Coordinates of C-alpha atoms and ligand atoms in Angstrom, one line a residue:
X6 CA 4.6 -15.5 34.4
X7 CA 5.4 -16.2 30.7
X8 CA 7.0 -13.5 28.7
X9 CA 4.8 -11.6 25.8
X10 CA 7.2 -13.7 23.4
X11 CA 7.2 -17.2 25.0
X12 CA 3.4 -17.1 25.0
X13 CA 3.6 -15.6 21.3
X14 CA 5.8 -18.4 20.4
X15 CA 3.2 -20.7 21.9
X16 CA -0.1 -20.0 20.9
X17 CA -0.2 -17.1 18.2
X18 CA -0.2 -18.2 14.3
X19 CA 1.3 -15.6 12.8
X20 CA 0.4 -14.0 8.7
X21 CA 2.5 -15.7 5.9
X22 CA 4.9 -17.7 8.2
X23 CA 6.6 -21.4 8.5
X24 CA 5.6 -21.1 12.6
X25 CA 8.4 -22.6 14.2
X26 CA 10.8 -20.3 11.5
X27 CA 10.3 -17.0 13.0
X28 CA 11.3 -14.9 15.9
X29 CA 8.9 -12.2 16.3
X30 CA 10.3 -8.9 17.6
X31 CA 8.7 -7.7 20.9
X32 CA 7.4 -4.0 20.4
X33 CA 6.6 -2.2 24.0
X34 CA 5.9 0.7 23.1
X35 CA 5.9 3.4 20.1
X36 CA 5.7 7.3 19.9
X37 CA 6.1 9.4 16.4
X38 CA 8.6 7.8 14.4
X39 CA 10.2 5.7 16.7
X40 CA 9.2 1.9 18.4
X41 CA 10.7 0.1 22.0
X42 CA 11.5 -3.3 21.8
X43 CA 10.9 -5.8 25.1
X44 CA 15.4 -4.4 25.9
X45 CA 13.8 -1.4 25.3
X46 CA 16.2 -0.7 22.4
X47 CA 14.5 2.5 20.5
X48 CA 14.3 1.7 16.4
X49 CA 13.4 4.5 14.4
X50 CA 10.7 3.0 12.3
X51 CA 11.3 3.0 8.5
X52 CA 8.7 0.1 8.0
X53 CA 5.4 2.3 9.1
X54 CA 4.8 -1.2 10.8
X55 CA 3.3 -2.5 7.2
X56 CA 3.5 0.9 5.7
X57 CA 0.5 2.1 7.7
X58 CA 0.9 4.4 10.3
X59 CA 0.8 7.6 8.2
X60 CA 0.0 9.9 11.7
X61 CA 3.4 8.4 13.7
X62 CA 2.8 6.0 16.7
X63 CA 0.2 7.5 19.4
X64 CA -1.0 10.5 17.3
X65 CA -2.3 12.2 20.7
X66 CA -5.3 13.8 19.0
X67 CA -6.2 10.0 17.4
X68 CA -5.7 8.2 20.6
X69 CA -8.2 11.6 22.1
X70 CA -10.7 10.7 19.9
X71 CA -11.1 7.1 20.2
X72 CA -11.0 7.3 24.2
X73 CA -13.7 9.6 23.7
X74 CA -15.6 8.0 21.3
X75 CA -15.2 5.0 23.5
X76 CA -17.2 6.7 26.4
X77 CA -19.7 8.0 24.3
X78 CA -20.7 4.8 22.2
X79 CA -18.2 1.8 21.6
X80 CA -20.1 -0.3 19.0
X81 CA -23.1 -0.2 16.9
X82 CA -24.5 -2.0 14.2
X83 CA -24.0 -1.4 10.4
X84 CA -28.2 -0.7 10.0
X85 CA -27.8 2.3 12.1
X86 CA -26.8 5.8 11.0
X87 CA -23.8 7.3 13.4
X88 CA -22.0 10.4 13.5
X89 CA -18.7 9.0 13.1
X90 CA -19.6 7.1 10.4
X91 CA -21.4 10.2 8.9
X92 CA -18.5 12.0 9.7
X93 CA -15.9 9.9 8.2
X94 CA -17.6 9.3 5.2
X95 CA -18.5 12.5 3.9
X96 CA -14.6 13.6 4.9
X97 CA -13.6 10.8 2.7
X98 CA -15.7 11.3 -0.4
X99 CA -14.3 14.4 -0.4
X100 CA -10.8 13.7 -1.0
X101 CA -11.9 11.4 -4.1
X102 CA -12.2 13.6 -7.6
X103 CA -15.5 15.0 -8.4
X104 CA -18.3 12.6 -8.5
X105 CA -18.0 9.9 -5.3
X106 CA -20.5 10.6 -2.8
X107 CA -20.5 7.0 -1.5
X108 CA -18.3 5.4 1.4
X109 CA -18.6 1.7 1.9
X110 CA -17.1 0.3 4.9
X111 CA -14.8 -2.8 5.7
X112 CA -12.7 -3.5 8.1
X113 CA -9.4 -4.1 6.0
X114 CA -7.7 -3.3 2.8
X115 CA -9.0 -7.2 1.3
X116 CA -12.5 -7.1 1.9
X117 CA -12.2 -3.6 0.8
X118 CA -11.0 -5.3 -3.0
X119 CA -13.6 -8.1 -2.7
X120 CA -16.5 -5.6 -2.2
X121 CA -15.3 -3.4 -5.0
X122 CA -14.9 -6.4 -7.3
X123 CA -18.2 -7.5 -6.0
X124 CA -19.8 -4.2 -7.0
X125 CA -18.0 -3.9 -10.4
X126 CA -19.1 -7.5 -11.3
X127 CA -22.6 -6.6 -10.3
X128 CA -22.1 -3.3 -12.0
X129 CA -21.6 -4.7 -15.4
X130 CA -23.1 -8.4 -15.6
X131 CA -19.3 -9.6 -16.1
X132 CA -17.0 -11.6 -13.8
X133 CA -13.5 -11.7 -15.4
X134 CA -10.5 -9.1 -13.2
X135 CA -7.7 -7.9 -14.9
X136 CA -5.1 -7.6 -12.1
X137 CA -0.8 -6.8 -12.9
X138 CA 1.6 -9.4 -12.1
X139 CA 3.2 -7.2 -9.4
X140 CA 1.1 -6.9 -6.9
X141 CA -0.7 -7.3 -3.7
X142 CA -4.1 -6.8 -3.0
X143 CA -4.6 -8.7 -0.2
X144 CA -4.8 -12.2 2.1
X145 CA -8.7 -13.2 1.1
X146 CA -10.2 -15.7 -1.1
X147 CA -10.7 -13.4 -4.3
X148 CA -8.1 -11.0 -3.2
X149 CA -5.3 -13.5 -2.8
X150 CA -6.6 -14.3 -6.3
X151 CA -6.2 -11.1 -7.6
X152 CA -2.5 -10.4 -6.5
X153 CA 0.0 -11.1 -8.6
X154 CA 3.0 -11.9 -6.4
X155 CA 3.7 -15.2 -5.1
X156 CA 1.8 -15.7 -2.2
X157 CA -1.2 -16.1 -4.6
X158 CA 0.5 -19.2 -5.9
X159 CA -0.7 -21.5 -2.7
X160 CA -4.3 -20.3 -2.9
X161 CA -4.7 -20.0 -6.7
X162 CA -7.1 -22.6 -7.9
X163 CA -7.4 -20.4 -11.2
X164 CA -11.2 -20.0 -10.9
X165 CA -11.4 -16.2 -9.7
X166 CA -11.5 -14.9 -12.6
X167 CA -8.4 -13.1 -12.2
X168 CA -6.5 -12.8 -15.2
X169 CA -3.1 -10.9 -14.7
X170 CA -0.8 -8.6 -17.1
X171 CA 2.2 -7.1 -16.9
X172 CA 2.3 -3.6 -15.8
X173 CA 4.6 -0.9 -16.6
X174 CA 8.0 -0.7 -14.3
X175 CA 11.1 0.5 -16.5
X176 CA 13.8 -0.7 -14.1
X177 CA 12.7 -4.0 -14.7
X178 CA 11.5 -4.0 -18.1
X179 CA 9.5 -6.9 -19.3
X180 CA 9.1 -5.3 -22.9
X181 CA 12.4 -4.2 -23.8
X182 CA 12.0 -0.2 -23.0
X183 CA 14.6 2.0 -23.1
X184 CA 12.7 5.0 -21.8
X185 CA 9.4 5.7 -20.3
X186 CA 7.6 6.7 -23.4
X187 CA 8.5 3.4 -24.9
X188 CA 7.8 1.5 -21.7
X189 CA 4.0 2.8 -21.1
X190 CA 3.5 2.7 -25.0
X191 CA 4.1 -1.3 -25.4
X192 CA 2.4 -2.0 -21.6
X193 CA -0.6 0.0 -22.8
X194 CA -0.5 -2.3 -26.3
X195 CA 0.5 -5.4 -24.0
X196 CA -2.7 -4.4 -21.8
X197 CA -5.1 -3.8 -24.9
X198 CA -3.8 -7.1 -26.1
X199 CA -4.7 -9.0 -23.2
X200 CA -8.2 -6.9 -23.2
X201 CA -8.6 -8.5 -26.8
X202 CA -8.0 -12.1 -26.4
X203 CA -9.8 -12.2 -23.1
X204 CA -12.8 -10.6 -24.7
X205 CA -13.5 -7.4 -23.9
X206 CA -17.2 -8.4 -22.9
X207 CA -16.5 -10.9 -20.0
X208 CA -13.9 -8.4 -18.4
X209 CA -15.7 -6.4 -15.4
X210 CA -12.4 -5.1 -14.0
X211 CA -9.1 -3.6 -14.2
X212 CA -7.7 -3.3 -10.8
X213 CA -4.4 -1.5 -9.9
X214 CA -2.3 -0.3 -7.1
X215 CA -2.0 3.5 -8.3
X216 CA 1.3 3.4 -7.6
X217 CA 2.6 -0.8 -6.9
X218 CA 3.9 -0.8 -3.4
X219 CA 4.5 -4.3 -2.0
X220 CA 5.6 -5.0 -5.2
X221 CA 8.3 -2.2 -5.4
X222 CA 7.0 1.1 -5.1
X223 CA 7.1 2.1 -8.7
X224 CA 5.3 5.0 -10.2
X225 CA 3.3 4.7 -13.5
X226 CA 5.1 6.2 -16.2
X227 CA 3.3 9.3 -17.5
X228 CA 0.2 8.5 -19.7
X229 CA -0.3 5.0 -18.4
X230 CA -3.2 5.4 -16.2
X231 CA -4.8 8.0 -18.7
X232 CA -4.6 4.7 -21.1
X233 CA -6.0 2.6 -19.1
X234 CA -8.3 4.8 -18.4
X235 CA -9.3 5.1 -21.8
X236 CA -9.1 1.2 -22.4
X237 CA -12.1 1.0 -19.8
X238 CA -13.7 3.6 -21.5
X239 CA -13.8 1.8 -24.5
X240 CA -14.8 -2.0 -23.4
X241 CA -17.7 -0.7 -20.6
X242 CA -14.9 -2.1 -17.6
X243 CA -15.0 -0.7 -14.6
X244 CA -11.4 0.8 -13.7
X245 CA -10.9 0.2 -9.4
X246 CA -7.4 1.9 -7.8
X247 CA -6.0 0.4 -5.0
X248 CA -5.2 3.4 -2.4
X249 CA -4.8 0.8 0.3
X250 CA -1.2 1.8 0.3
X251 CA -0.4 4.3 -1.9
X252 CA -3.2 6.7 -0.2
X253 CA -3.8 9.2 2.5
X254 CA -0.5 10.9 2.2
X255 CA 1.9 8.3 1.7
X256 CA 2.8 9.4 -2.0
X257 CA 2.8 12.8 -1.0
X258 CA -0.7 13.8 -2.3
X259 CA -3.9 12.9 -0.4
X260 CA -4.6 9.8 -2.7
X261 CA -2.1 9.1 -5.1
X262 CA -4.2 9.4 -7.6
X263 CA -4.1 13.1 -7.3
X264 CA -0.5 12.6 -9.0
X265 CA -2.0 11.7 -12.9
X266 CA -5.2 13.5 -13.1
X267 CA -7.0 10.5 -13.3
X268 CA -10.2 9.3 -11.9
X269 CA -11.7 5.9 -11.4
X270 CA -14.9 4.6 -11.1
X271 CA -13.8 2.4 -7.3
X272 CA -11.0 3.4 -5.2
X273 CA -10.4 1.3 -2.0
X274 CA -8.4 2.2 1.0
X275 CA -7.4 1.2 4.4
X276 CA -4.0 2.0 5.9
X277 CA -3.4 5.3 6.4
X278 CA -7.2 6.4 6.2
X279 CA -6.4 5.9 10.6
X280 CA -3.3 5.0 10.6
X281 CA -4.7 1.5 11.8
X282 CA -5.3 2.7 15.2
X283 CA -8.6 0.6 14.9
X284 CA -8.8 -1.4 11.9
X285 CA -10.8 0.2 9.1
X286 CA -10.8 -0.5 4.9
X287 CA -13.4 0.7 2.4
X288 CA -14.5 1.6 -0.6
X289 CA -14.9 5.1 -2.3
X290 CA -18.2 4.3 -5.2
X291 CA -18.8 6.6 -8.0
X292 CA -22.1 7.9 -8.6
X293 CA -23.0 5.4 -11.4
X294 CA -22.0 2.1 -9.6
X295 CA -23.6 3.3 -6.3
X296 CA -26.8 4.1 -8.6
X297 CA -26.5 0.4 -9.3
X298 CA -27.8 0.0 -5.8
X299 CA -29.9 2.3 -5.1
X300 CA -33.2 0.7 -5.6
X301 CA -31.4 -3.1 -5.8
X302 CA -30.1 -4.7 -2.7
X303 CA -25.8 -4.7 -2.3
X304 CA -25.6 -8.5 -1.6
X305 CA -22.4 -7.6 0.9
X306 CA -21.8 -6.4 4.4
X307 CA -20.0 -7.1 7.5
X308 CA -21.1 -6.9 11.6
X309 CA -18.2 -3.9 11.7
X310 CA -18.9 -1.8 8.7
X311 CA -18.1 1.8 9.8
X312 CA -17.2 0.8 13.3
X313 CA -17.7 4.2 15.7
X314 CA -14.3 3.3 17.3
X315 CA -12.4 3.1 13.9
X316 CA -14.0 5.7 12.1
X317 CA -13.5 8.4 15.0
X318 CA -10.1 7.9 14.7
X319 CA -10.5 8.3 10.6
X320 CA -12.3 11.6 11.4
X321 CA -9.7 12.7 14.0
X322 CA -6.6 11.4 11.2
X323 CA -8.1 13.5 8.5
X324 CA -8.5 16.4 10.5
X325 CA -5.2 16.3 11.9
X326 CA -3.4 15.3 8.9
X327 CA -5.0 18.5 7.2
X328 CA -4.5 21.0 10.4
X329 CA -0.6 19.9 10.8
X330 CA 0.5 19.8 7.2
X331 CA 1.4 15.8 7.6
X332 CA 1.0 15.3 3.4
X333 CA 2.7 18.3 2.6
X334 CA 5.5 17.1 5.1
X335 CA 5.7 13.7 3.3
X336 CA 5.6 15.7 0.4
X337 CA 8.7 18.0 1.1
X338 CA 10.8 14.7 2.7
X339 CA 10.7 13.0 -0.6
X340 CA 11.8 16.1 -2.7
X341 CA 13.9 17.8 -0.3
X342 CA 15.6 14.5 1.4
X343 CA 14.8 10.9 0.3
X344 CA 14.9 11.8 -3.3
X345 CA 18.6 13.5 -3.4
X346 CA 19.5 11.5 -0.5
X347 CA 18.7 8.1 -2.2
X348 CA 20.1 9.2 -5.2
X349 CA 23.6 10.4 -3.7
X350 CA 23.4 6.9 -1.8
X351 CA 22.8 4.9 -5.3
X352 CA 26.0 6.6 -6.6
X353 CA 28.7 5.2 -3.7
X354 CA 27.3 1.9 -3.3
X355 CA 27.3 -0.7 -5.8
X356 CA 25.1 -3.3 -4.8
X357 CA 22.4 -0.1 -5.1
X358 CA 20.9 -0.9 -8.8
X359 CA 17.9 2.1 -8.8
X360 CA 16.3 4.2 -5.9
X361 CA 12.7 5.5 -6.7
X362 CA 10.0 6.7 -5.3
X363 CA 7.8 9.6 -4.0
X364 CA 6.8 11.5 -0.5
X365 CA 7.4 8.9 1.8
X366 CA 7.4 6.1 -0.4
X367 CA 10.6 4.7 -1.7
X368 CA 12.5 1.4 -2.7
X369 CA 16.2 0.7 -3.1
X370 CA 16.4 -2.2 -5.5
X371 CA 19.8 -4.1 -4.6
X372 CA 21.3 -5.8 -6.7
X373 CA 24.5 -8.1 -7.1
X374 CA 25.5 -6.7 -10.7
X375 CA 24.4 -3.1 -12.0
X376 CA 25.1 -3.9 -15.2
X377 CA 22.9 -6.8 -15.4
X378 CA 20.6 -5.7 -12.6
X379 CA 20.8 -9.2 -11.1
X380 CA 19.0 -9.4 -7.4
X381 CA 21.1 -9.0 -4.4
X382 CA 20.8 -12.6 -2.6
X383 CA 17.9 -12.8 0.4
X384 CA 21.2 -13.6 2.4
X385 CA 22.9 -10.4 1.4
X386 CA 19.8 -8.4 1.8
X387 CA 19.5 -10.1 5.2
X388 CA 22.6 -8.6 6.3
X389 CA 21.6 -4.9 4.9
X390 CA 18.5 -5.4 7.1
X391 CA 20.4 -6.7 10.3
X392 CA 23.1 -3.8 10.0
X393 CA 19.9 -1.2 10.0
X394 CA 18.4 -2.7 13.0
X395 CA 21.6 -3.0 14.9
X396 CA 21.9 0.9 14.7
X397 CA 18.5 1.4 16.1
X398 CA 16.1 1.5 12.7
X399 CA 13.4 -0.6 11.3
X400 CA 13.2 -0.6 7.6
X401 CA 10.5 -2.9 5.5
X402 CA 12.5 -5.7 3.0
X403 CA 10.8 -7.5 0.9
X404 CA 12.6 -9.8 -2.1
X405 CA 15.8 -8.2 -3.0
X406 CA 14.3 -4.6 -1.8
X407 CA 14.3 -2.2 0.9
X408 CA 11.5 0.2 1.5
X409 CA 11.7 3.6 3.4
X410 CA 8.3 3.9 4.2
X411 CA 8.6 5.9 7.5
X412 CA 5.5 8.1 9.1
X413 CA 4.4 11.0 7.0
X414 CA 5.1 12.8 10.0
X415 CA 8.8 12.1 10.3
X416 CA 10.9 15.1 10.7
X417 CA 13.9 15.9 8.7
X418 CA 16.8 15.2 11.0
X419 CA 15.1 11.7 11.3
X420 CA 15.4 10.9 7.9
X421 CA 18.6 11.9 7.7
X422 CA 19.6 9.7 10.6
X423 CA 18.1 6.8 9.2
X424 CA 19.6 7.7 5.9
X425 CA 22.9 7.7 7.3
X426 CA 22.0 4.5 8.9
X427 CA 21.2 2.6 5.6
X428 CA 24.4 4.1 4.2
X429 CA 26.5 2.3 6.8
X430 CA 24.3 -1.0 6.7
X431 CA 24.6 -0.9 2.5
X432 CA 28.6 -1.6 2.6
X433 CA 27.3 -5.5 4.0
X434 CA 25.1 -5.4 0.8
X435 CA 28.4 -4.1 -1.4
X436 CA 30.7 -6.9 -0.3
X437 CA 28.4 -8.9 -2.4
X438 CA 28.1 -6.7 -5.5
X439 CA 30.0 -6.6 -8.3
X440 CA 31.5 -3.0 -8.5
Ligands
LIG3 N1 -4.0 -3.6 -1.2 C1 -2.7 -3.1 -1.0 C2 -2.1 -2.3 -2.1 C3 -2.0 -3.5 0.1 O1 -0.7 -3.0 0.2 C4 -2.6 -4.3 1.1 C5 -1.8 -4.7 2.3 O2 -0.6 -4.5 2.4 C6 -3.9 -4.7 0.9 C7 -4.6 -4.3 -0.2 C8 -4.5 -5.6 1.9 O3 -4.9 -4.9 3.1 P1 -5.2 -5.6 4.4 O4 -3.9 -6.3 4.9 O5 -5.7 -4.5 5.3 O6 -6.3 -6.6 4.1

């Protein structure tokens, strides 16, 4: 019989990928923080997978509930009420601030962007999206569109109506800031100036990441979402946060949001909302834009909105995630480990230009030259990466980055093993820094 990777190799087309490039690594098996390859080699996973299993692999009380929901009813369709669905919904609009009563369902993180675009345009008569540079929103038509990073570049036939900025991110200054004050002062002038010559009248929607993750996992610098916040305010355009990452404990906080006491009018999510035990995406409607639809059709829907399988397993994720203290864990790792960990690790290696992050949520941005802040080489990350996964852990790369995105769940000796880990692999990156 063929092996799981010959048949792979064979007949799967695999996300993002030159086919014949890639060697796809065989996963057997995962519990909590850690994954088996086809060897069965044990990797602590750093990665989350693609930063989404919040809950740890096999969350017994998730895996419960979808058996169970799977002898009770395995499908239904979107027209029907369902107590899952019911369930998961209310649970949801009540992690959003005041003022959301209103899940809608999709089966992704992408769809989750097109529907809230959808709404907002419907919402307010306009089509243009303002959308930052660095970002992802996801693989579909309009949110391919709508990221900012290069992948769009392929599928960008500029007629979207995406319009993109730059956002705030002081490491990496596009405006010549010194400080964080000075860096959310001229993105907020930057973004008011875009606003302007756009016309404020043909812009439906400002979508973020509340806190950019694909992109580099940096957080806003205080005020900025306040700003933009108030920049919608003033035009009539809708403001949608992307939670799709950032969300359901990943940054520490239920949504990230929670961090800057700022509330949106659409917040999608997907990810962490079930840890992706069953796939599952949505969007989180204020009062005002579902009011927009209460007596006038929603031209949008899918076969699997609200799916009983994947929304028991959001019901069971939230409950658990609240009963075992899994945000205030991710929490506590970031302030008690990753933060003074990272930080100890940026001072001894010098191809480590800037660690940042929050809960469990960070990026080390590698660099060949501190001074200059010049990328490390993919080659040199390359090796960083390999050196990880040679002593057993999975981290997630992307660019000249590394992300420590590990469950929410992780314990504390686990990060610090895999923080040791990265502090051996790192001395691969330092042969190619300057020091
Ligand atoms: N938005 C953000 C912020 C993401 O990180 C992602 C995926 O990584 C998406 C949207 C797309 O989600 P999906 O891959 O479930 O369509």
């Amino acid at each position: 019989m063929s092996s799981a990777y010959e048949l792979d190799r064979k007949h799967v087309f695999h996300s993002w990928s030159a086919q014949a490039e890639i060697t796809p690594m065989v996963i057997t098996a995962a519990r909590g923080s850690y994954v088996w390859d086809a060897d069965d080699r044990r990797y602590l996973d750093f990665s989350s997978q693609l930063v989404f299993t919040n809950i740890g692999h096999q969350h017994p009380r998730v895996v419960a509930a979808i058996k169970e929901q799977a002898d009770r009813l395995c499908t239904i369709a979107p027209q029907h009420a369902n107590e899952q669905r019911s369930q998961a919904a209310a649970l949801i609009a009540g992690l959003a601030p005041d003022g959301f009563e209103k899940v809608f369902f999709t089966n992704g993180g992408a769809d989750a962007n097109e529907h809230a675009v959808r709404m907002a345009r419907l919402h307010t008569g306009r089509f243009k999206v303002l959308t930052a540079y660095r970002s992802y929103h996801g693989g579909t038509q309009t949110a391919i569109n709508l990221t900012g990073d290069p992948r769009r570049w392929p599928n960008d036939t500029a007629t979207a109506g995406a319009v993109h900025f730059f956002g705030p991110f002081l490491y990496r200054s596009e405006f010549h800031a010194t400080t964080p004050e000075e860096e959310c002062e001229r993105a907020l002038h930057h973004l008011a100036r875009t606003i302007e010559a756009e016309g404020p009248d043909t812009i439906a929607a400002i979508l973020l990441e509340t806190i950019p993750g694909t992109a580099g996992i940096f957080e806003p610098p205080p005020g900025y979402l306040a700003g933009v916040r108030e920049l919608c305010d003033r035009h009539g355009i809708v403001l949608i946060l992307d939670e799709v990452m950032a969300g359901f404990g990943r940054a520490g906080t239920w949504l990230a949001l929670d961090r800057y006491g700022v509330t949106p009018d659409l917040i999608t999510f997907a990810k962490g909302v079930n840890s992706g035990y069953v796939p599952l995406g949505g969007v989180i409607i204020s009062d005002p834009i579902a009011d927009t639809f209460a007596h006038r059709p929603y031209p949008g829907g899918l076969t699997y909105s609200g799916h009983p399988l994947a929304t028991a397993a959001a019901v069971a994720t939230i409950h658990t995630m609240r009963d075992e203290g899994i945000v205030e864990n991710a929490e506590r790792l970031g302030r008690e480990v990753f933060g003074p960990g990272l930080a100890e690790l940026a001072q001894r290696h010098p191809c480590v230009g800037d660690v940042r992050g929050v809960g469990a949520f960070w990026a080390i941005d590698l660099v060949a030259d501190r001074t200059t802040r010049a990328m490390l080489e993919p080659t040199a990350l390359g090796e960083v990466v390999a050196g990880c996964k040679a002593a057993g852990m999975l981290p997630f790369s992307n660019t000249n980055r590394i992300h420590l995105v590990p469950p929410c769940t992780m314990s504390e000796e686990e990060a610090r093993e895999g923080l040791a880990i990265l502090d051996d692999a790192l001395k691969a990156g330092d042969v190619h820094a300057r020091a």
